[in-house]
Coordinates of C-alpha atoms and ligand atoms in Angstrom, one line a residue:
X1 CA 137.2 159.1 52.6
X2 CA 134.6 156.0 52.7
X3 CA 137.5 153.3 52.9
X4 CA 139.5 156.1 55.2
X5 CA 136.3 156.5 57.5
X6 CA 135.4 152.3 58.0
X7 CA 139.5 151.9 58.3
X8 CA 140.0 154.3 61.1
X9 CA 136.5 152.3 63.2
X10 CA 137.5 148.9 62.4
X11 CA 141.3 149.9 62.8
X12 CA 139.6 151.7 66.8
X13 CA 137.6 148.1 66.8
X14 CA 139.8 146.1 67.1
X15 CA 142.0 147.5 69.8
X16 CA 139.0 146.9 71.8
X17 CA 138.2 149.1 73.3
X18 CA 137.2 153.5 71.9
X19 CA 139.3 155.7 71.1
X20 CA 140.4 159.5 70.1
X21 CA 143.7 159.3 70.0
X22 CA 146.1 161.5 67.5
X23 CA 148.7 160.3 66.2
X24 CA 151.6 157.9 67.5
X25 CA 154.5 159.3 68.2
X26 CA 157.7 158.2 67.3
X27 CA 158.5 158.4 71.3
X28 CA 156.3 158.3 74.3
X29 CA 155.1 156.3 77.0
X30 CA 151.6 157.1 74.7
X31 CA 149.8 158.2 72.0
X32 CA 148.3 161.4 73.4
X33 CA 143.7 161.3 73.8
X34 CA 141.4 160.1 76.1
X35 CA 140.3 156.5 76.7
X36 CA 138.1 153.6 76.9
X37 CA 137.3 150.6 78.9
X38 CA 134.9 148.4 80.8
X39 CA 134.9 145.9 82.4
X40 CA 131.4 143.8 84.3
X41 CA 131.9 145.0 88.1
X42 CA 129.9 143.3 91.4
X43 CA 126.7 144.8 90.0
X44 CA 126.6 146.5 86.8
X45 CA 129.4 147.1 83.6
X46 CA 131.6 149.7 84.9
X47 CA 132.8 152.4 82.5
X48 CA 137.1 153.7 82.9
X49 CA 137.8 156.6 80.8
X50 CA 141.7 158.4 80.6
X51 CA 142.8 160.4 78.7
X52 CA 147.4 161.4 78.1
X53 CA 149.9 163.3 77.1
X54 CA 152.2 161.3 74.6
X55 CA 154.4 161.1 79.1
X56 CA 151.9 161.2 81.2
X57 CA 147.9 160.2 81.7
X58 CA 146.6 163.4 83.3
X59 CA 143.2 162.2 84.0
X60 CA 141.3 158.9 85.0
X61 CA 137.3 158.7 85.0
X62 CA 135.2 155.8 86.4
X63 CA 131.8 155.6 86.0
X64 CA 130.8 152.9 88.9
X65 CA 127.1 153.5 89.7
X66 CA 125.5 150.5 88.7
X67 CA 128.2 150.1 91.3
X68 CA 127.1 150.1 95.6
X69 CA 127.0 153.3 96.9
X70 CA 129.1 153.1 99.5
X71 CA 132.1 150.6 98.0
X72 CA 131.7 150.6 94.7
X73 CA 131.2 154.6 94.5
X74 CA 134.2 155.0 97.0
X75 CA 136.1 152.7 95.4
X76 CA 135.9 154.9 91.6
X77 CA 137.0 157.8 93.4
X78 CA 139.5 156.5 94.9
X79 CA 141.4 153.9 92.8
X80 CA 141.0 157.2 89.9
X81 CA 143.7 159.4 92.3
X82 CA 145.3 156.3 92.6
X83 CA 146.0 155.3 88.9
X84 CA 146.2 159.1 88.6
X85 CA 149.4 158.9 91.4
X86 CA 150.9 155.5 90.9
X87 CA 150.6 156.1 86.6
X88 CA 150.7 152.4 86.3
X89 CA 147.0 150.9 86.2
X90 CA 148.2 148.6 88.6
X91 CA 147.2 150.1 92.1
X92 CA 146.0 148.6 95.2
X93 CA 142.2 147.0 95.1
X94 CA 140.6 148.2 97.4
X95 CA 139.2 146.1 100.5
X96 CA 135.6 145.6 100.2
X97 CA 135.3 146.2 96.5
X98 CA 137.3 143.7 95.3
X99 CA 135.0 142.8 92.8
X100 CA 134.8 146.5 91.4
X101 CA 138.0 147.2 91.8
X102 CA 138.7 144.4 89.6
X103 CA 137.1 145.8 87.3
X104 CA 138.1 148.9 87.0
X105 CA 141.7 147.5 87.0
X106 CA 141.4 145.5 83.7
X107 CA 139.0 148.0 82.3
X108 CA 142.4 150.9 82.9
X109 CA 144.5 148.6 81.5
X110 CA 143.1 148.1 78.2
X111 CA 142.3 151.2 78.3
X112 CA 145.6 152.2 78.5
X113 CA 147.1 149.6 76.2
X114 CA 144.6 150.9 73.5
X115 CA 147.1 154.3 73.6
X116 CA 149.9 152.4 73.1
X117 CA 150.9 152.0 76.3
X118 CA 153.3 149.4 78.1
X119 CA 151.8 148.2 81.2
X120 CA 155.0 146.7 82.3
X121 CA 157.5 149.6 81.9
X122 CA 154.3 151.7 83.0
X123 CA 154.3 149.2 86.7
X124 CA 158.2 149.9 86.4
X125 CA 158.6 152.8 86.9
X126 CA 155.4 153.8 88.8
X127 CA 155.8 157.0 90.4
X128 CA 153.7 156.6 93.8
X129 CA 156.9 154.8 95.6
X130 CA 157.2 157.1 98.3
X131 CA 159.7 156.9 100.8
X132 CA 158.9 154.6 103.7
X133 CA 160.8 156.4 106.0
X134 CA 159.7 160.1 106.1
X135 CA 159.1 161.1 108.7
X136 CA 155.6 161.7 109.6
X137 CA 154.7 165.3 111.0
X138 CA 152.8 165.6 113.9
X139 CA 150.2 167.2 114.5
X140 CA 148.1 168.5 117.9
X141 CA 144.8 168.8 118.3
X142 CA 141.8 170.3 120.4
X143 CA 138.3 169.8 120.5
X144 CA 136.2 168.9 122.9
X145 CA 135.1 165.2 121.6
X146 CA 136.5 162.3 119.5
X147 CA 134.1 160.2 117.7
X148 CA 136.3 157.4 116.6
X149 CA 134.4 155.2 113.4
X150 CA 132.8 156.9 110.8
X151 CA 130.5 153.6 110.1
X152 CA 126.4 153.8 111.2
X153 CA 127.6 154.7 115.3
X154 CA 129.6 156.8 114.5
X155 CA 127.9 159.0 111.8
X156 CA 124.9 158.9 114.1
X157 CA 126.5 161.1 117.1
X158 CA 128.1 162.6 114.5
X159 CA 125.5 164.4 113.3
X160 CA 123.8 165.0 116.5
X161 CA 126.6 166.1 117.7
X162 CA 127.1 168.3 114.9
X163 CA 123.3 169.4 115.9
X164 CA 124.4 170.3 119.2
X165 CA 126.8 172.1 118.0
X166 CA 130.1 170.8 119.9
X167 CA 133.3 171.6 118.9
X168 CA 134.5 167.7 117.5
X169 CA 136.2 165.1 115.2
X170 CA 135.0 161.8 113.2
X171 CA 138.0 159.4 112.4
X172 CA 137.3 157.0 110.2
X173 CA 140.9 154.6 109.4
X174 CA 139.1 153.2 106.0
X175 CA 138.9 155.2 103.2
X176 CA 135.2 154.9 103.5
X177 CA 132.7 155.4 105.1
X178 CA 130.4 153.5 106.6
X179 CA 131.9 150.5 107.9
X180 CA 129.1 147.2 108.7
X181 CA 125.9 149.8 108.6
X182 CA 127.5 149.2 104.4
X183 CA 127.2 144.7 105.3
X184 CA 123.4 145.1 107.5
X185 CA 120.8 144.3 104.7
X186 CA 117.4 143.8 106.3
X187 CA 116.7 146.3 108.4
X188 CA 115.8 148.2 111.9
X189 CA 113.5 146.1 114.6
X190 CA 111.4 149.0 116.5
X191 CA 108.1 148.4 118.3
X192 CA 105.1 151.4 119.1
X193 CA 106.6 152.6 115.6
X194 CA 103.7 155.5 113.8
X195 CA 104.6 153.1 110.4
X196 CA 103.2 149.4 113.0
X197 CA 100.2 151.9 114.0
X198 CA 99.5 153.5 110.6
X199 CA 99.9 150.0 108.4
X200 CA 98.1 148.3 111.3
X201 CA 100.4 146.4 113.3
X202 CA 99.9 146.0 117.5
X203 CA 103.8 145.5 119.0
X204 CA 104.9 146.8 122.2
X205 CA 107.9 148.0 123.7
X206 CA 107.5 145.3 126.8
X207 CA 107.2 142.3 123.7
X208 CA 110.6 143.6 121.7
X209 CA 111.9 143.5 124.7
X210 CA 110.8 139.8 125.5
X211 CA 111.5 138.4 122.3
X212 CA 115.7 140.4 122.9
X213 CA 116.2 139.0 125.1
X214 CA 114.7 135.2 124.5
X215 CA 116.3 135.4 121.3
X216 CA 119.7 136.8 123.2
X217 CA 118.5 133.0 125.6
X218 CA 118.3 136.2 128.9
X219 CA 122.3 136.2 128.5
X220 CA 121.3 140.3 127.4
X221 CA 121.2 143.2 129.8
X222 CA 118.0 143.4 130.6
X223 CA 118.6 147.3 130.6
X224 CA 120.2 147.5 127.9
X225 CA 117.6 145.7 126.2
X226 CA 114.9 147.5 127.9
X227 CA 116.2 151.2 126.5
X228 CA 116.9 150.0 123.0
X229 CA 113.3 149.0 122.6
X230 CA 111.9 151.6 125.0
X231 CA 113.9 154.6 122.5
X232 CA 113.1 152.8 119.3
X233 CA 110.6 154.4 117.7
X234 CA 111.6 157.9 118.4
X235 CA 115.0 156.0 116.7
X236 CA 112.6 155.4 113.2
X237 CA 110.9 159.4 114.5
X238 CA 114.6 160.7 114.4
X239 CA 115.5 159.1 111.3
X240 CA 112.5 161.0 109.5
X241 CA 113.9 163.6 110.7
X242 CA 117.0 163.3 109.0
X243 CA 115.3 162.3 105.6
X244 CA 116.2 158.0 106.3
X245 CA 113.1 156.8 106.3
X246 CA 112.4 153.0 106.7
X247 CA 108.9 152.5 106.5
X248 CA 108.2 148.6 104.1
X249 CA 107.6 146.6 107.3
X250 CA 107.8 142.7 107.2
X251 CA 109.0 140.3 109.8
X252 CA 112.8 138.6 111.2
X253 CA 113.3 135.5 112.9
X254 CA 113.4 135.9 116.8
X255 CA 110.2 138.7 116.2
X256 CA 106.4 138.1 117.9
X257 CA 105.4 140.7 115.2
X258 CA 106.1 142.9 112.1
X259 CA 108.3 144.7 113.0
X260 CA 111.2 144.9 110.9
X261 CA 112.2 148.6 109.2
X262 CA 113.5 149.1 105.6
X263 CA 113.7 151.0 102.6
X264 CA 111.0 151.7 100.8
X265 CA 111.3 150.3 98.1
X266 CA 113.4 147.2 99.8
X267 CA 116.9 147.7 99.0
X268 CA 119.5 147.2 101.4
X269 CA 118.8 149.1 104.3
X270 CA 122.5 149.3 105.0
X271 CA 123.2 152.0 101.4
X272 CA 120.4 153.3 102.6
X273 CA 121.6 155.1 105.4
X274 CA 125.0 155.7 105.4
X275 CA 124.0 157.0 101.7
X276 CA 121.4 159.4 104.4
X277 CA 123.9 159.7 106.6
X278 CA 126.6 160.5 104.5
X279 CA 124.1 163.3 102.8
X280 CA 123.3 164.8 106.1
X281 CA 127.3 165.8 107.7
X282 CA 127.6 166.9 104.1
X283 CA 124.5 169.3 104.3
X284 CA 125.9 170.4 108.5
X285 CA 129.7 170.7 107.5
X286 CA 130.7 167.5 109.0
X287 CA 134.3 166.4 107.7
X288 CA 134.8 162.8 107.8
X289 CA 139.1 162.1 108.7
X290 CA 139.3 159.0 106.3
X291 CA 142.3 157.0 106.3
X292 CA 142.9 157.6 109.8
X293 CA 144.1 155.7 112.5
X294 CA 143.4 155.6 116.0
X295 CA 145.1 154.4 117.6
X296 CA 145.3 154.7 121.7
X297 CA 143.4 156.1 124.6
X298 CA 144.7 158.7 127.5
X299 CA 143.9 159.4 130.6
X300 CA 145.0 161.7 132.9
X301 CA 146.1 161.5 135.5
X302 CA 142.6 161.1 137.6
X303 CA 141.7 158.4 134.6
X304 CA 139.3 160.7 133.3
X305 CA 139.8 160.8 128.8
X306 CA 141.8 163.5 127.8
X307 CA 143.5 162.6 124.7
X308 CA 143.7 160.2 121.3
X309 CA 147.0 159.1 119.4
X310 CA 146.5 158.8 115.5
X311 CA 147.6 157.6 112.9
X312 CA 147.2 159.6 109.5
X313 CA 148.0 159.1 106.3
X314 CA 151.0 162.5 106.4
X315 CA 150.4 163.0 110.6
X316 CA 151.1 161.1 114.0
X317 CA 147.9 163.3 115.7
X318 CA 147.0 164.1 118.7
X319 CA 143.6 164.9 120.3
X320 CA 143.1 166.4 122.8
X321 CA 139.6 165.6 124.0
X322 CA 137.7 166.0 127.2
X323 CA 135.6 162.8 125.4
X324 CA 136.2 160.0 123.0
X325 CA 133.0 158.3 121.4
X326 CA 134.2 154.2 120.8
X327 CA 132.3 153.8 117.9
X328 CA 134.0 150.9 116.7
X329 CA 132.7 148.0 115.5
X330 CA 132.8 144.3 116.4
X331 CA 136.4 142.2 115.0
X332 CA 134.3 140.0 112.8
X333 CA 137.4 140.4 110.3
X334 CA 139.9 140.3 112.6
X335 CA 140.8 136.9 112.1
X336 CA 143.6 136.3 114.8
X337 CA 140.7 137.5 117.6
X338 CA 138.6 134.7 116.0
X339 CA 140.6 132.5 116.3
X340 CA 141.6 133.3 119.7
X341 CA 137.8 133.8 121.6
X342 CA 136.1 131.0 119.5
X343 CA 138.7 129.0 117.6
X344 CA 135.8 126.2 116.5
X345 CA 135.1 129.4 114.0
X346 CA 138.6 129.2 112.1
X347 CA 138.2 128.9 108.8
X348 CA 134.3 129.6 108.6
X349 CA 133.8 132.7 106.1
X350 CA 132.9 136.1 107.2
X351 CA 130.3 139.2 106.0
X352 CA 132.2 141.5 108.1
X353 CA 133.5 144.5 106.2
X354 CA 137.5 144.7 106.5
X355 CA 137.4 147.2 108.6
X356 CA 136.1 145.3 112.0
X357 CA 138.9 144.5 113.2
X358 CA 138.0 144.9 116.8
X359 CA 140.8 147.9 117.2
X360 CA 138.2 149.7 119.8
X361 CA 137.4 147.1 121.8
X362 CA 141.7 146.8 122.1
X363 CA 142.5 150.3 123.0
X364 CA 138.8 150.4 125.3
X365 CA 140.6 146.9 127.0
X366 CA 143.8 148.5 127.9
X367 CA 142.3 151.3 129.8
X368 CA 140.8 148.9 132.5
X369 CA 137.4 148.5 129.9
X370 CA 135.2 145.6 130.8
X371 CA 134.6 143.1 128.4
X372 CA 131.1 141.3 127.8
X373 CA 129.7 137.7 126.0
X374 CA 133.3 138.3 123.6
X375 CA 133.2 135.3 123.1
X376 CA 129.2 135.4 121.7
X377 CA 129.4 135.0 118.0
X378 CA 126.7 134.7 115.4
X379 CA 126.5 133.0 111.6
X380 CA 124.5 133.9 109.6
X381 CA 122.2 130.8 107.7
X382 CA 122.5 132.5 104.6
X383 CA 125.6 133.2 103.0
X384 CA 126.8 132.6 99.4
X385 CA 130.1 131.1 99.7
X386 CA 132.8 132.0 97.3
X387 CA 131.9 135.4 97.7
X388 CA 131.1 136.0 101.7
X389 CA 127.8 137.8 99.9
X390 CA 125.3 137.8 103.0
X391 CA 121.4 136.6 101.8
X392 CA 119.1 138.4 103.5
X393 CA 116.9 137.5 106.1
X394 CA 114.3 139.1 103.9
X395 CA 114.3 136.4 101.3
X396 CA 112.9 133.6 103.7
X397 CA 111.0 136.5 105.7
X398 CA 109.3 137.4 102.3
X399 CA 108.8 133.6 102.2
X400 CA 111.9 132.0 101.1
X401 CA 111.9 128.3 101.7
X402 CA 115.6 126.2 102.8
X403 CA 115.9 122.9 100.5
X404 CA 118.9 120.7 101.0
X405 CA 121.0 118.7 98.2
X406 CA 118.3 115.7 99.5
X407 CA 115.0 118.4 98.2
X408 CA 114.0 118.0 101.4
X409 CA 113.1 121.0 104.3
X410 CA 115.0 121.3 107.3
X411 CA 113.9 123.3 109.8
X412 CA 111.4 126.4 110.7
X413 CA 113.1 128.6 108.0
X414 CA 112.5 131.8 110.3
X415 CA 114.1 130.6 113.4
X416 CA 116.5 132.0 115.0
X417 CA 119.5 132.3 113.0
X418 CA 122.2 130.3 115.7
X419 CA 119.6 128.1 115.2
X420 CA 118.9 127.8 111.5
X421 CA 122.3 127.8 111.2
X422 CA 122.4 125.1 113.4
X423 CA 120.3 123.2 111.8
X424 CA 122.7 123.9 108.5
X425 CA 125.3 122.7 110.1
X426 CA 123.3 119.1 110.6
X427 CA 122.8 118.4 106.5
X428 CA 124.5 116.6 104.4
X429 CA 127.7 119.2 103.1
X430 CA 126.6 121.6 105.4
X431 CA 125.4 123.4 102.7
X432 CA 121.3 124.8 101.7
X433 CA 120.4 125.9 98.8
X434 CA 117.1 128.4 99.5
X435 CA 114.4 128.2 97.4
X436 CA 112.6 131.2 95.7
X437 CA 110.5 132.5 93.2
X438 CA 110.0 135.6 90.7
X439 CA 106.8 137.3 92.9
X440 CA 109.2 137.4 95.7
X441 CA 111.9 139.2 93.8
X442 CA 109.6 141.7 92.8
X443 CA 108.7 142.9 95.4
X444 CA 112.1 142.8 96.9
X445 CA 114.7 144.6 95.2
X446 CA 117.6 143.7 97.4
X447 CA 117.4 140.2 94.9
X448 CA 118.7 142.2 92.2
X449 CA 122.6 142.9 93.9
X450 CA 122.0 138.4 93.7
X451 CA 120.9 138.1 91.0
X452 CA 123.4 140.5 89.2
X453 CA 126.1 139.0 91.1
X454 CA 125.7 135.9 89.4
X455 CA 124.9 133.7 92.4
X456 CA 121.4 132.6 91.2
X457 CA 120.9 129.6 89.7
X458 CA 116.8 130.1 87.5
X459 CA 114.9 127.6 85.7
X460 CA 111.5 128.3 84.5
X461 CA 110.4 125.0 86.1
X462 CA 110.5 123.4 89.0
X463 CA 112.5 120.3 88.1
X464 CA 114.5 122.5 85.5
X465 CA 116.0 124.0 88.5
X466 CA 116.2 120.7 90.5
X467 CA 117.7 119.7 87.4
X468 CA 120.7 122.1 87.8
X469 CA 121.0 121.6 91.5
X470 CA 121.9 118.0 91.1
X471 CA 118.6 117.3 93.4
X472 CA 115.9 115.4 92.3
X473 CA 113.8 116.8 90.8
X474 CA 110.3 114.9 91.4
X475 CA 111.5 115.1 95.1
X476 CA 111.9 119.2 95.0
X477 CA 109.3 119.3 93.4
X478 CA 106.7 117.5 95.8
X479 CA 108.2 119.5 98.6
X480 CA 107.1 123.1 96.9
X481 CA 103.8 121.6 96.3
X482 CA 104.2 120.9 100.1
X483 CA 105.2 124.1 100.8
X484 CA 102.4 125.7 98.8
X485 CA 99.6 123.3 100.1
X486 CA 100.8 125.1 104.4
X487 CA 101.2 128.6 103.2
X488 CA 97.2 127.7 101.9
X489 CA 96.6 125.6 105.1
X490 CA 99.1 129.0 107.0
X491 CA 100.1 125.3 108.8
X492 CA 103.2 124.0 108.9
X493 CA 103.1 121.0 110.0
X494 CA 106.9 119.0 109.3
X495 CA 108.3 122.8 111.3
X496 CA 106.2 125.4 113.0
X497 CA 106.7 127.2 110.2
X498 CA 104.0 130.3 111.8
X499 CA 106.0 133.4 109.7
X500 CA 106.9 134.4 106.4
X501 CA 103.8 132.6 105.2
X502 CA 102.0 135.3 103.1
X503 CA 102.5 134.7 99.7
X504 CA 103.0 130.6 98.0
X505 CA 106.1 129.8 96.1
X506 CA 104.2 129.0 92.0
X507 CA 105.5 132.3 89.7
X508 CA 108.1 131.1 87.4
X509 CA 111.4 131.3 87.4
X510 CA 112.0 129.8 90.5
X511 CA 115.5 131.3 92.2
X512 CA 118.2 129.0 94.3
X513 CA 121.5 130.0 96.2
X514 CA 123.6 128.0 97.2
X515 CA 124.7 129.0 100.9
X516 CA 125.9 128.7 104.4
X517 CA 126.3 129.9 107.6
X518 CA 128.7 132.7 107.9
X519 CA 130.2 134.4 110.2
X520 CA 128.0 138.0 110.5
X521 CA 127.2 139.9 113.9
X522 CA 129.6 139.4 117.0
X523 CA 127.8 140.4 120.1
X524 CA 130.8 140.5 122.5
X525 CA 132.4 143.3 123.4
X526 CA 133.3 146.9 125.7
X527 CA 130.4 147.0 129.1
X528 CA 128.4 149.2 128.7
X529 CA 125.1 151.1 131.4
X530 CA 122.2 153.0 130.0
X531 CA 124.2 156.2 129.4
X532 CA 126.8 154.7 126.5
X533 CA 129.2 155.3 129.2
X534 CA 132.1 152.2 129.2
X535 CA 132.5 150.7 132.4
X536 CA 136.2 149.6 133.9
X537 CA 136.6 145.8 135.5
X538 CA 135.8 146.9 139.0
X539 CA 132.2 148.4 137.4
X540 CA 132.6 151.9 137.5
X541 CA 132.9 154.6 134.5
X542 CA 135.5 155.4 133.1
X543 CA 134.3 158.8 132.5
X544 CA 134.6 161.2 129.3
X545 CA 134.3 157.1 127.2
X546 CA 131.5 156.6 125.2
X547 CA 131.0 154.0 123.2
X548 CA 128.0 152.9 121.0
X549 CA 127.1 149.6 118.5
X550 CA 129.3 146.0 117.6
X551 CA 132.0 147.9 119.6
X552 CA 130.0 146.9 123.0
X553 CA 128.2 144.4 124.5
X554 CA 125.5 143.7 126.0
X555 CA 122.6 144.1 123.9
X556 CA 122.6 141.0 122.5
X557 CA 123.7 138.5 124.4
X558 CA 124.5 135.0 123.1
X559 CA 122.3 135.9 119.9
X560 CA 121.4 138.8 117.9
X561 CA 117.7 139.6 117.0
X562 CA 117.6 140.1 112.2
X563 CA 117.1 143.6 112.5
X564 CA 118.8 144.5 115.5
X565 CA 122.3 146.0 115.1
X566 CA 120.6 148.4 112.9
X567 CA 118.8 149.7 115.9
X568 CA 121.4 149.2 118.0
X569 CA 123.9 151.4 115.7
X570 CA 121.0 154.8 114.9
X571 CA 119.9 154.1 119.4
X572 CA 122.8 153.8 121.4
X573 CA 125.2 156.2 118.7
X574 CA 122.5 158.2 119.0
X575 CA 122.8 158.0 123.2
X576 CA 126.7 157.5 122.9
X577 CA 126.9 161.3 121.9
X578 CA 123.9 162.9 124.4
X579 CA 126.4 161.3 127.1
X580 CA 129.3 162.8 126.2
X581 CA 127.6 165.8 124.5
X582 CA 126.1 166.4 128.7
X583 CA 129.3 165.6 129.5
X584 CA 131.9 167.5 128.1
X585 CA 129.5 171.3 129.1
Ligands
LIG1 O1 120.0 142.1 111.3 C1 120.5 141.6 110.4 O2 121.7 141.4 110.5 C2 119.8 141.7 109.3 C3 119.0 141.3 109.2 C4 120.5 140.8 108.2 C5 119.9 140.7 107.4 O3 119.7 139.2 106.8 O4 120.0 141.2 106.3

């Protein structure tokens, strides 16, 4: 008996996947049973459990809870459905969650192979090849407001509209919510907040506005900037009211004081907010129409908004409405638009979510909306180039330095992003390393993601780190010793850095990530006024059309300060919703 158990266990180990299977039938696609396998995702080991009968996959369970909540979690539920529908593990990967998707497919393949499946035969007989020529049902829906886009601005507007008791729909073209907000890591700028007061930080709305204008090279619309700064502490209070507290305050480039507000544990602000916005929408009973792409804005004979056309997986929609809130995001992931407006940036990696393709800008433009600063595109200086992963500015804000391949600092690391990016591009090879220590890692949870994704090189000594980076050890050791002296004296004679100098870099192990600039934010977009009404090329309001977030231009001018994108989506998301609510009264 013991021998038999050992034999069964050995066979299971040989499979590489655990199996609880019945005997292999003479014919049939699978050996009935439940099979499990694992594969490494972006941040964690993903587990897939598949149940099969002789002829069918009957259940797919994917545990991707260690991945980013929004994308990894979405990939788990979307790919589980797709594998079940297609009856093969070879389904489309989810854009924006490539690593998680590939891990799911690999683990599902292994589990099904353990079930005796011939994967090529499953592919040949896949069951998800619907009729591409099938005519989609046409549906007409009457509502008061259509919110287009379920990123941070759209979800904010939806919460406001639901709390005001409005009849509205919210459309999202991607199979998941969050948009580019899921990529935001650092935090949200706000001045005169109760958190700043509690932490003894002196700030003012006027200083916030002045910093934003200066950071944007005064190209910004001063009225929009004043609105941003003046509404910012109210927006923090509003976030508190929906359970999205941002109490950790630190420094971000271009700010005069500590102003960027983040989650208490220093985790990425974007996924934190998207999780809380989603939870609030669930609690309020709001359903986001996913996989539904708005294709056209409709106006009546007087030029007032009267509807939206959209395409879903099974239906073509006409929404009759009085107002539209455009919250479709920027165009940092639309290579054609980047090539059109900034040919010099072709070939540059982008930190943007795949849905950031400028659709709202194009739809509004077709209605005569004016576009401002459309060629103003921000490069973020610390982007890991093989994964396009943003290394948050908070790493520098909390004390990291940048060194080049010679092991030398070459800039004040906390200048505005355009300046730091330009300094990097002037280095040999046009890249640099961001360097920090264990103490910094311990205080910034966002770093765990980079370590788990194996983007960091680490060593117990600075010389050991240098060797791994191919830098002269003595030079890097001197650079670090000099830096620690600068922190001690709070004076940077070489580059004049005055911020992000609260802690030296003396706690091993030491870490480095190779980085270079990447497209991060499209500052230009549709012109709005302080009520978030869209303005046409004749300077007139397009009645019923409101816009918020990265789809708009004017708030950030020629260079956005870190922390102002999240401020923008929350503040103007609220304003656009309030204006639309008032308009449809
Ligand atoms: O606002 C941003 O873009 C930001 C703070 C990004 C980051 O570096 O984390």
